[in-house]
Amino acid sequence: MKNKWSLIGWSFLLLGSCANPNKDKTTVSMQTGNNWPVYGGNKAGNRYSPLTQINRNNVNNLKIVWEYNSADREDSNANRFGSIGQLECQPVVVDGVLYGTTPGLDLFALNATTGKQLWKFKISRERQRFNNNRGVVYWQNANDKRILYTAGSYLYAVNALTGKSISDFGEDGKVDLHEGLSTGFDVSNLSVTATSPGIVYKNVLVLGSSVTEAGDSAPGYVRGFDIISGKLLWTFHTIPLPGEFGYNTWPENAYEKFGGANNWSGMVLDEKRGVVYFGTGSPSSDFYGGDRKGKNLFANCIIALDATTGKMKWYYQTIHHDLWDRDISCQPNLITINHNGEKTDVVVQATKDGLVYVLDRDKGTSIFPVEERAVPTGNHLPGESPWPTQKFPLEPLPFSNQQFTDSDITNIFPEAHDYVKQLIKNYAYGTKFIPPDTSGILLFGYSGGAEWGGNAIDPDGILYQNANHDLWLLQMISSTEMEKKINAASSGHDLYTINCSTCHGQDRKGSSEFPSLLNIDKQLSGQQVDNILKEGRGRMPSFSQLSKSQRDKIISFLFGDKSGNIIATAPGEGRGSGETAVRKVLPYYPPYVAKKWKIVTDQNGYSAVKPPWGTLSAIDLNTGKYLWNVPLGEYPELTKKGIPVTGTTNYGGPVVTASGLVFIAATMDKQIRAFDKKTGKVVWEHPLPFGGFATPVTYEVNGRQYIAIACGGGRGGKTGSVYVAFALP
C-alpha cells in the first residue's frame, strides 16, 4: 500500500499538484485560506475565507474544472432511503486533499485540484439506520491524521492518509451513538444518528445527534468523546435528571419518557475560552406537549458548555414549551462586534422562525433588546398548557415572515389568489404562536427562516443569511382516531394515505422537505422498507403501531400494486395476516399526532404567499440594521411571463470571501450564484448538474483558488451524487 500511494504522489507531482496525502507534515493550518479544514470554514462557524483571487472583476470567468461522481453501483443500490438525492455534505479540504461523503454515507478523499479519487472508505449497511451527512471532522497530531464522521448509528475513525479504519478507536474503529443515552429508558432499538459533524477541542470531540421527532425519540444528550480511544468522557443531559438544574421545568421523571432536545444542526468552539456553543431542537413529540407541561429546558436553547467537562456555562431559551417544531436549525457563529463603541465577543444564532439572537459570549445575555410578550393560549388540544409568553427580539428585525394575514395571499395570478383564499378559509391563522388543534392552523417558521445550511459572517460583523418564506398547514388528530382509521383501511393505498402522505404527498413525489417515494422499488428491497417502517430513520419515526400485514400492504402499494395485494413481503413476526395495529410504546405514545403537515401551495405548486419566496439578506450586527435583502433563486417560466424574480425555497448556506463575494447555491433552479456583498447584486451564476442543496467551500492549491460544492438534487427534482469544482482559467 505504501508503494501504491508513493506512485500516486509522484503522479500528482508530475502533474504540478501538491495534493499528496502522504507527505510528511506534522502541522496543518486549521484556519481558512489555503485550507477549508473545519465544517463551517473555521471553528467559529463563520464560513468566511480570506482568499481574493476570485473577485468581482473576474468571477464571470469561472469554469468547471472537475466533477466527481461519488456513487458507485453498489452505493446506488444501497440502503440509503432518505439520503437518496439528499447529498448535503460540506467537505473539508486540508493540504490539497478534499474529504467528503457519498449519498450512501461512504467516506472519500480526492485530489482537490483534479477531483481524482485517492481512496474510499465503505461502511457496512446491514440493518443500519441511515441519515443525511453534512460534513466530517479532520484532526491531526503530528503524523496521526484522522477523519471522524458519522454514518447510521456509528461514529467512525478513519486514517486520513490511507482511508483505513483506525481499529483501536472504540470497538473495531467505531463507537455506537447510543452510548450514554439510556439514562431513563432503553434506547438501544431507537434511531440515533448525527447529521452534522461534531467539533474538536484538544482531544475531545463534542458531538450532537439526530433523533426522531415522535414518541419513539431518544434523548438528545450532547456528549464528549476521547478522539484517540473513542471513550465517552462526559454527557450533558438536555432533558435534566433528578437533582440537575432545569429538572423542575418538566413533569416529574420526564427523562424516563421523553426524547428530543437534541443538537442536530452543528456547533462552534471558542478555543481561547475552551467553550463550545450550540442550539437544541424541540422536545418530542412534535406539536403536542400536554404530557410535558413546563418550559422544557434545555429544549430550544442556545447553550454554552465547558468543552473539557461538559459543564454548562449558561443557556438562553428561544421557545418555551415548543409546540411548533421550532428547532434551532443551524450552526451558530462567533464574532467580535463593535456595539455602542465597545468591542464585544458574541455568539450569533439565527433561528427557524427567522430571528437573530446576538448574545454576549460570556454571559449569554442579549446585546439587543428582546421583549417577552403574551401569546395566544386558547383553542388548544385537550390536556395542553401552552406557555403564556414568548421572546420577541426588537433588533435585528426578523428576516422571514412572522404572521399570516389575507393580505399575504399570493398575487402572482388572480386564479392562484382565489384558489389559495378558498383553500385556507377553514383554518386558523395570524400569529405564529397559535396552538395546534384538530381544525388546522397556518403558520410560518417550519422550513425557515434559517435552515441547516446556516449563514456567513465577515470580519466586519456583517451577517449573510438566506431564508425561506413558506406557509405551512398543521392539523392534528387524536391517536385513537388515527388508529381506528388505520385498522379500518383495507388497501395499501388507504394505509399510505393515512400514514405516509402527510410528509411524502398523496402523489408520492415528496417535497422540498421529504424525499420522493416514486420508483423506490428500484432503490430498496421490501425488507429494507419494512425495517424503516418498523424502526424509523433519522427524523422519520417508527411506525411500530402498524401490524406486519399493514406494512406489507404499504410496501406493495409503493412497489406498484395499487390494489394492496402482497407482492413484496418481508419476514414475519409471528402475527396473523388479519391482525390490527398494535400500539407499541417506545417509550411514549402521544394522544395527538399530525394528520396534515405540509407546505401550502397554489394549484400549480407555487407558494401560497406573495413573493419573495426565498431571500438573501445582509445584516450589520454592529447596529442590528439591514444593508440589503434580495430574492434568492428564480422560476424562469414565471420570469418569462413578466413576473419579477420570486426567489425559491432554498436549502444550503453561503460562503463570503475577502474579495467581496457571497457564493451560494441552495435554490430549486439548480444554479450557483455569486452576489456582491456590498450591494446584493448577482454578479455571476452557473448551472449545476443537480440541485446544490449544500454549502460550498473555497480553498487554494498551488496559488489557484477553487469553489467546490456537492450537488445531490432531490427535494422534488432529479437526484445525483456529484461534487463540482470551479476555478479561473
PDB file of C-alpha atoms in Angstrom, residues 219-427:
ATOM      1  CA  PRO A 219     -32.985  11.857  24.302  1.00  0.00           C
ATOM      2  CA  GLY A 220     -30.720  14.342  22.544  1.00  0.00           C
ATOM      3  CA  TYR A 221     -27.905  14.490  25.072  1.00  0.00           C
ATOM      4  CA  VAL A 222     -24.679  16.201  23.976  1.00  0.00           C
ATOM      5  CA  ARG A 223     -21.540  14.170  24.611  1.00  0.00           C
ATOM      6  CA  GLY A 224     -17.775  14.467  24.637  1.00  0.00           C
ATOM      7  CA  PHE A 225     -15.658  11.584  23.289  1.00  0.00           C
ATOM      8  CA  ASP A 226     -11.917  10.979  23.511  1.00  0.00           C
ATOM      9  CA  ILE A 227     -10.723  11.430  19.950  1.00  0.00           C
ATOM     10  CA  ILE A 228      -7.948   8.847  20.359  1.00  0.00           C
ATOM     11  CA  SER A 229      -9.771   5.998  22.089  1.00  0.00           C
ATOM     12  CA  GLY A 230     -13.424   6.806  21.390  1.00  0.00           C
ATOM     13  CA  LYS A 231     -14.169   6.624  25.118  1.00  0.00           C
ATOM     14  CA  LEU A 232     -17.183   8.584  26.355  1.00  0.00           C
ATOM     15  CA  LEU A 233     -15.824  11.372  28.563  1.00  0.00           C
ATOM     16  CA  TRP A 234     -18.922  13.318  29.575  1.00  0.00           C
ATOM     17  CA  THR A 235     -22.634  13.738  28.901  1.00  0.00           C
ATOM     18  CA  PHE A 236     -24.766  16.875  29.143  1.00  0.00           C
ATOM     19  CA  HIS A 237     -28.400  15.967  29.759  1.00  0.00           C
ATOM     20  CA  THR A 238     -30.587  18.219  27.644  1.00  0.00           C
ATOM     21  CA  ILE A 239     -33.552  16.667  29.457  1.00  0.00           C
ATOM     22  CA  PRO A 240     -32.371  17.011  33.072  1.00  0.00           C
ATOM     23  CA  LEU A 241     -32.137  14.133  35.520  1.00  0.00           C
ATOM     24  CA  PRO A 242     -33.322  14.409  39.156  1.00  0.00           C
ATOM     25  CA  GLY A 243     -31.173  16.893  41.068  1.00  0.00           C
ATOM     26  CA  GLU A 244     -29.946  18.661  37.930  1.00  0.00           C
ATOM     27  CA  PHE A 245     -30.714  22.278  37.111  1.00  0.00           C
ATOM     28  CA  GLY A 246     -33.824  22.541  34.908  1.00  0.00           C
ATOM     29  CA  TYR A 247     -35.413  19.320  36.189  1.00  0.00           C
ATOM     30  CA  ASN A 248     -38.384  21.280  37.582  1.00  0.00           C
ATOM     31  CA  THR A 249     -39.207  22.733  34.123  1.00  0.00           C
ATOM     32  CA  TRP A 250     -40.623  19.319  33.206  1.00  0.00           C
ATOM     33  CA  PRO A 251     -43.076  16.963  34.894  1.00  0.00           C
ATOM     34  CA  GLU A 252     -41.534  14.609  37.422  1.00  0.00           C
ATOM     35  CA  ASN A 253     -39.383  11.867  35.862  1.00  0.00           C
ATOM     36  CA  ALA A 254     -39.800  13.316  32.359  1.00  0.00           C
ATOM     37  CA  TYR A 255     -36.374  11.901  31.449  1.00  0.00           C
ATOM     38  CA  GLU A 256     -37.900   8.409  31.676  1.00  0.00           C
ATOM     39  CA  LYS A 257     -40.371   9.177  28.911  1.00  0.00           C
ATOM     40  CA  PHE A 258     -39.426  11.989  26.560  1.00  0.00           C
ATOM     41  CA  GLY A 259     -36.725  12.439  23.955  1.00  0.00           C
ATOM     42  CA  GLY A 260     -35.517  15.118  21.572  1.00  0.00           C
ATOM     43  CA  ALA A 261     -33.984  18.425  22.723  1.00  0.00           C
ATOM     44  CA  ASN A 262     -31.006  17.475  20.560  1.00  0.00           C
ATOM     45  CA  ASN A 263     -28.307  19.391  18.755  1.00  0.00           C
ATOM     46  CA  TRP A 264     -28.555  18.215  15.139  1.00  0.00           C
ATOM     47  CA  SER A 265     -27.505  21.432  13.413  1.00  0.00           C
ATOM     48  CA  GLY A 266     -23.852  21.798  14.385  1.00  0.00           C
ATOM     49  CA  MET A 267     -21.768  23.633  16.964  1.00  0.00           C
ATOM     50  CA  VAL A 268     -18.889  26.094  17.258  1.00  0.00           C
ATOM     51  CA  LEU A 269     -15.919  26.470  19.582  1.00  0.00           C
ATOM     52  CA  ASP A 270     -14.087  29.354  21.247  1.00  0.00           C
ATOM     53  CA  GLU A 271     -10.667  27.740  21.674  1.00  0.00           C
ATOM     54  CA  LYS A 272      -9.332  30.524  23.903  1.00  0.00           C
ATOM     55  CA  ARG A 273     -12.201  30.101  26.350  1.00  0.00           C
ATOM     56  CA  GLY A 274     -12.465  26.349  25.867  1.00  0.00           C
ATOM     57  CA  VAL A 275     -16.219  26.730  25.408  1.00  0.00           C
ATOM     58  CA  VAL A 276     -18.495  25.054  22.870  1.00  0.00           C
ATOM     59  CA  TYR A 277     -21.729  26.770  21.743  1.00  0.00           C
ATOM     60  CA  PHE A 278     -24.742  25.147  20.098  1.00  0.00           C
ATOM     61  CA  GLY A 279     -28.513  25.193  19.739  1.00  0.00           C
ATOM     62  CA  THR A 280     -31.029  22.474  20.561  1.00  0.00           C
ATOM     63  CA  GLY A 281     -34.244  21.243  18.979  1.00  0.00           C
ATOM     64  CA  SER A 282     -37.751  20.796  20.252  1.00  0.00           C
ATOM     65  CA  PRO A 283     -38.784  18.094  22.723  1.00  0.00           C
ATOM     66  CA  SER A 284     -40.653  15.071  21.426  1.00  0.00           C
ATOM     67  CA  SER A 285     -43.221  14.571  20.336  1.00  0.00           C
ATOM     68  CA  ASP A 286     -43.689  17.484  17.967  1.00  0.00           C
ATOM     69  CA  PHE A 287     -46.880  19.577  18.192  1.00  0.00           C
ATOM     70  CA  TYR A 288     -48.297  18.104  21.418  1.00  0.00           C
ATOM     71  CA  GLY A 289     -46.923  18.906  24.873  1.00  0.00           C
ATOM     72  CA  GLY A 290     -49.822  18.168  27.203  1.00  0.00           C
ATOM     73  CA  ASP A 291     -47.805  15.456  28.947  1.00  0.00           C
ATOM     74  CA  ARG A 292     -44.684  17.629  29.293  1.00  0.00           C
ATOM     75  CA  LYS A 293     -46.047  20.754  30.987  1.00  0.00           C
ATOM     76  CA  GLY A 294     -43.467  23.462  31.685  1.00  0.00           C
ATOM     77  CA  LYS A 295     -40.762  25.431  29.868  1.00  0.00           C
ATOM     78  CA  ASN A 296     -38.935  22.181  28.999  1.00  0.00           C
ATOM     79  CA  LEU A 297     -35.291  23.108  29.493  1.00  0.00           C
ATOM     80  CA  PHE A 298     -32.963  22.561  27.679  1.00  0.00           C
ATOM     81  CA  ALA A 299     -35.028  22.189  24.531  1.00  0.00           C
ATOM     82  CA  ASN A 300     -34.940  25.129  22.081  1.00  0.00           C
ATOM     83  CA  CYS A 301     -31.923  26.680  23.788  1.00  0.00           C
ATOM     84  CA  ILE A 302     -28.639  28.311  22.859  1.00  0.00           C
ATOM     85  CA  ILE A 303     -26.146  26.696  25.241  1.00  0.00           C
ATOM     86  CA  ALA A 304     -22.517  27.234  26.262  1.00  0.00           C
ATOM     87  CA  LEU A 305     -20.611  24.258  27.735  1.00  0.00           C
ATOM     88  CA  ASP A 306     -17.106  23.780  29.030  1.00  0.00           C
ATOM     89  CA  ALA A 307     -15.659  21.621  26.252  1.00  0.00           C
ATOM     90  CA  THR A 308     -13.421  19.653  28.628  1.00  0.00           C
ATOM     91  CA  THR A 309     -16.027  18.720  31.241  1.00  0.00           C
ATOM     92  CA  GLY A 310     -19.439  19.277  29.628  1.00  0.00           C
ATOM     93  CA  LYS A 311     -20.451  21.617  32.475  1.00  0.00           C
ATOM     94  CA  MET A 312     -22.958  24.291  31.457  1.00  0.00           C
ATOM     95  CA  LYS A 313     -21.786  27.900  31.455  1.00  0.00           C
ATOM     96  CA  TRP A 314     -25.149  29.415  30.504  1.00  0.00           C
ATOM     97  CA  TYR A 315     -28.298  28.838  28.473  1.00  0.00           C
ATOM     98  CA  TYR A 316     -30.767  31.036  26.599  1.00  0.00           C
ATOM     99  CA  GLN A 317     -34.155  29.566  25.662  1.00  0.00           C
ATOM    100  CA  THR A 318     -35.660  30.874  22.423  1.00  0.00           C
ATOM    101  CA  ILE A 319     -39.016  28.995  22.541  1.00  0.00           C
ATOM    102  CA  HIS A 320     -40.754  27.960  25.754  1.00  0.00           C
ATOM    103  CA  HIS A 321     -42.689  24.656  25.667  1.00  0.00           C
ATOM    104  CA  ASP A 322     -42.319  24.272  21.908  1.00  0.00           C
ATOM    105  CA  LEU A 323     -45.492  23.155  20.085  1.00  0.00           C
ATOM    106  CA  TRP A 324     -44.369  24.090  16.556  1.00  0.00           C
ATOM    107  CA  ASP A 325     -41.139  22.126  15.894  1.00  0.00           C
ATOM    108  CA  ARG A 326     -39.053  25.309  16.074  1.00  0.00           C
ATOM    109  CA  ASP A 327     -35.683  23.634  16.486  1.00  0.00           C
ATOM    110  CA  ILE A 328     -32.598  25.806  16.407  1.00  0.00           C
ATOM    111  CA  SER A 329     -31.794  24.681  12.931  1.00  0.00           C
ATOM    112  CA  CYS A 330     -28.304  25.922  12.064  1.00  0.00           C
ATOM    113  CA  GLN A 331     -24.803  26.251  13.450  1.00  0.00           C
ATOM    114  CA  PRO A 332     -24.161  29.426  15.499  1.00  0.00           C
ATOM    115  CA  ASN A 333     -21.407  31.942  14.696  1.00  0.00           C
ATOM    116  CA  LEU A 334     -18.728  33.535  16.854  1.00  0.00           C
ATOM    117  CA  ILE A 335     -17.679  37.086  16.006  1.00  0.00           C
ATOM    118  CA  THR A 336     -16.485  40.279  17.676  1.00  0.00           C
ATOM    119  CA  ILE A 337     -18.712  43.281  17.002  1.00  0.00           C
ATOM    120  CA  ASN A 338     -18.397  46.991  17.759  1.00  0.00           C
ATOM    121  CA  HIS A 339     -21.603  47.779  19.617  1.00  0.00           C
ATOM    122  CA  ASN A 340     -22.183  51.233  21.101  1.00  0.00           C
ATOM    123  CA  GLY A 341     -18.489  51.959  20.788  1.00  0.00           C
ATOM    124  CA  GLU A 342     -17.326  48.810  22.583  1.00  0.00           C
ATOM    125  CA  LYS A 343     -15.845  45.646  21.124  1.00  0.00           C
ATOM    126  CA  THR A 344     -17.873  42.657  22.324  1.00  0.00           C
ATOM    127  CA  ASP A 345     -17.343  38.956  21.735  1.00  0.00           C
ATOM    128  CA  VAL A 346     -20.710  37.474  20.787  1.00  0.00           C
ATOM    129  CA  VAL A 347     -22.370  34.252  19.711  1.00  0.00           C
ATOM    130  CA  VAL A 348     -24.866  34.777  16.889  1.00  0.00           C
ATOM    131  CA  GLN A 349     -27.767  32.366  16.395  1.00  0.00           C
ATOM    132  CA  ALA A 350     -30.288  32.535  13.547  1.00  0.00           C
ATOM    133  CA  THR A 351     -33.500  30.556  14.027  1.00  0.00           C
ATOM    134  CA  LYS A 352     -36.024  28.558  12.060  1.00  0.00           C
ATOM    135  CA  ASP A 353     -38.651  31.248  12.655  1.00  0.00           C
ATOM    136  CA  GLY A 354     -36.485  33.995  11.172  1.00  0.00           C
ATOM    137  CA  LEU A 355     -34.934  35.664  14.222  1.00  0.00           C
ATOM    138  CA  VAL A 356     -31.340  36.604  15.017  1.00  0.00           C
ATOM    139  CA  TYR A 357     -30.110  36.440  18.607  1.00  0.00           C
ATOM    140  CA  VAL A 358     -26.821  38.218  19.371  1.00  0.00           C
ATOM    141  CA  LEU A 359     -25.629  37.115  22.817  1.00  0.00           C
ATOM    142  CA  ASP A 360     -22.664  38.076  24.975  1.00  0.00           C
ATOM    143  CA  ARG A 361     -20.298  35.141  24.696  1.00  0.00           C
ATOM    144  CA  ASP A 362     -19.507  35.035  28.428  1.00  0.00           C
ATOM    145  CA  LYS A 363     -22.874  35.904  29.955  1.00  0.00           C
ATOM    146  CA  GLY A 364     -25.450  34.586  27.478  1.00  0.00           C
ATOM    147  CA  THR A 365     -27.356  37.881  27.627  1.00  0.00           C
ATOM    148  CA  SER A 366     -28.739  39.628  24.547  1.00  0.00           C
ATOM    149  CA  ILE A 367     -26.824  42.583  23.139  1.00  0.00           C
ATOM    150  CA  PHE A 368     -30.011  43.944  21.555  1.00  0.00           C
ATOM    151  CA  PRO A 369     -33.366  44.402  23.309  1.00  0.00           C
ATOM    152  CA  VAL A 370     -35.678  41.384  23.488  1.00  0.00           C
ATOM    153  CA  GLU A 371     -39.263  41.552  24.787  1.00  0.00           C
ATOM    154  CA  GLU A 372     -41.182  38.743  26.447  1.00  0.00           C
ATOM    155  CA  ARG A 373     -44.775  39.132  25.211  1.00  0.00           C
ATOM    156  CA  ALA A 374     -48.051  37.380  25.829  1.00  0.00           C
ATOM    157  CA  VAL A 375     -49.114  34.916  23.111  1.00  0.00           C
ATOM    158  CA  PRO A 376     -52.386  33.036  22.459  1.00  0.00           C
ATOM    159  CA  THR A 377     -53.101  30.069  24.719  1.00  0.00           C
ATOM    160  CA  GLY A 378     -56.746  29.315  23.856  1.00  0.00           C
ATOM    161  CA  ASN A 379     -58.245  26.722  21.492  1.00  0.00           C
ATOM    162  CA  HIS A 380     -55.561  24.212  22.319  1.00  0.00           C
ATOM    163  CA  LEU A 381     -55.684  20.449  22.344  1.00  0.00           C
ATOM    164  CA  PRO A 382     -57.135  18.688  25.414  1.00  0.00           C
ATOM    165  CA  GLY A 383     -54.613  18.485  28.237  1.00  0.00           C
ATOM    166  CA  GLU A 384     -52.308  21.063  26.650  1.00  0.00           C
ATOM    167  CA  SER A 385     -50.844  24.004  28.577  1.00  0.00           C
ATOM    168  CA  PRO A 386     -49.222  26.427  26.108  1.00  0.00           C
ATOM    169  CA  TRP A 387     -46.666  28.737  27.684  1.00  0.00           C
ATOM    170  CA  PRO A 388     -48.241  32.201  28.042  1.00  0.00           C
ATOM    171  CA  THR A 389     -45.250  34.259  26.796  1.00  0.00           C
ATOM    172  CA  GLN A 390     -42.558  34.034  24.128  1.00  0.00           C
ATOM    173  CA  LYS A 391     -39.485  36.070  23.099  1.00  0.00           C
ATOM    174  CA  PHE A 392     -39.607  38.864  20.501  1.00  0.00           C
ATOM    175  CA  PRO A 393     -36.198  40.356  19.565  1.00  0.00           C
ATOM    176  CA  LEU A 394     -36.506  44.017  18.587  1.00  0.00           C
ATOM    177  CA  GLU A 395     -33.215  44.109  16.656  1.00  0.00           C
ATOM    178  CA  PRO A 396     -32.295  42.828  14.207  1.00  0.00           C
ATOM    179  CA  LEU A 397     -35.792  42.672  12.780  1.00  0.00           C
ATOM    180  CA  PRO A 398     -36.956  39.214  11.589  1.00  0.00           C
ATOM    181  CA  PHE A 399     -35.573  38.076   8.242  1.00  0.00           C
ATOM    182  CA  SER A 400     -38.611  35.930   7.361  1.00  0.00           C
ATOM    183  CA  ASN A 401     -42.389  36.151   7.637  1.00  0.00           C
ATOM    184  CA  GLN A 402     -43.794  36.130  11.168  1.00  0.00           C
ATOM    185  CA  GLN A 403     -47.578  36.085  10.798  1.00  0.00           C
ATOM    186  CA  PHE A 404     -50.006  35.307   8.009  1.00  0.00           C
ATOM    187  CA  THR A 405     -52.938  37.541   7.025  1.00  0.00           C
ATOM    188  CA  ASP A 406     -55.233  37.732   3.998  1.00  0.00           C
ATOM    189  CA  SER A 407     -53.000  40.441   2.545  1.00  0.00           C
ATOM    190  CA  ASP A 408     -50.176  37.879   2.325  1.00  0.00           C
ATOM    191  CA  ILE A 409     -52.017  35.557  -0.089  1.00  0.00           C
ATOM    192  CA  THR A 410     -50.184  35.082  -3.374  1.00  0.00           C
ATOM    193  CA  ASN A 411     -50.748  37.665  -6.100  1.00  0.00           C
ATOM    194  CA  ILE A 412     -48.789  36.128  -8.983  1.00  0.00           C
ATOM    195  CA  PHE A 413     -52.049  35.286 -10.814  1.00  0.00           C
ATOM    196  CA  PRO A 414     -55.664  36.160  -9.939  1.00  0.00           C
ATOM    197  CA  GLU A 415     -56.677  32.496 -10.191  1.00  0.00           C
ATOM    198  CA  ALA A 416     -53.861  31.497  -7.838  1.00  0.00           C
ATOM    199  CA  HIS A 417     -55.021  34.094  -5.309  1.00  0.00           C
ATOM    200  CA  ASP A 418     -58.599  32.845  -5.493  1.00  0.00           C
ATOM    201  CA  TYR A 419     -57.534  29.210  -5.194  1.00  0.00           C
ATOM    202  CA  VAL A 420     -55.460  29.820  -2.056  1.00  0.00           C
ATOM    203  CA  LYS A 421     -58.138  32.001  -0.487  1.00  0.00           C
ATOM    204  CA  GLN A 422     -60.663  29.205  -0.885  1.00  0.00           C
ATOM    205  CA  LEU A 423     -58.170  26.578   0.287  1.00  0.00           C
ATOM    206  CA  ILE A 424     -57.386  28.249   3.618  1.00  0.00           C
ATOM    207  CA  LYS A 425     -60.831  29.555   4.574  1.00  0.00           C
ATOM    208  CA  ASN A 426     -61.457  26.906   7.237  1.00  0.00           C
ATOM    209  CA  TYR A 427     -58.115  27.165   9.002  1.00  0.00           C
TER     210      TYR A 427
END
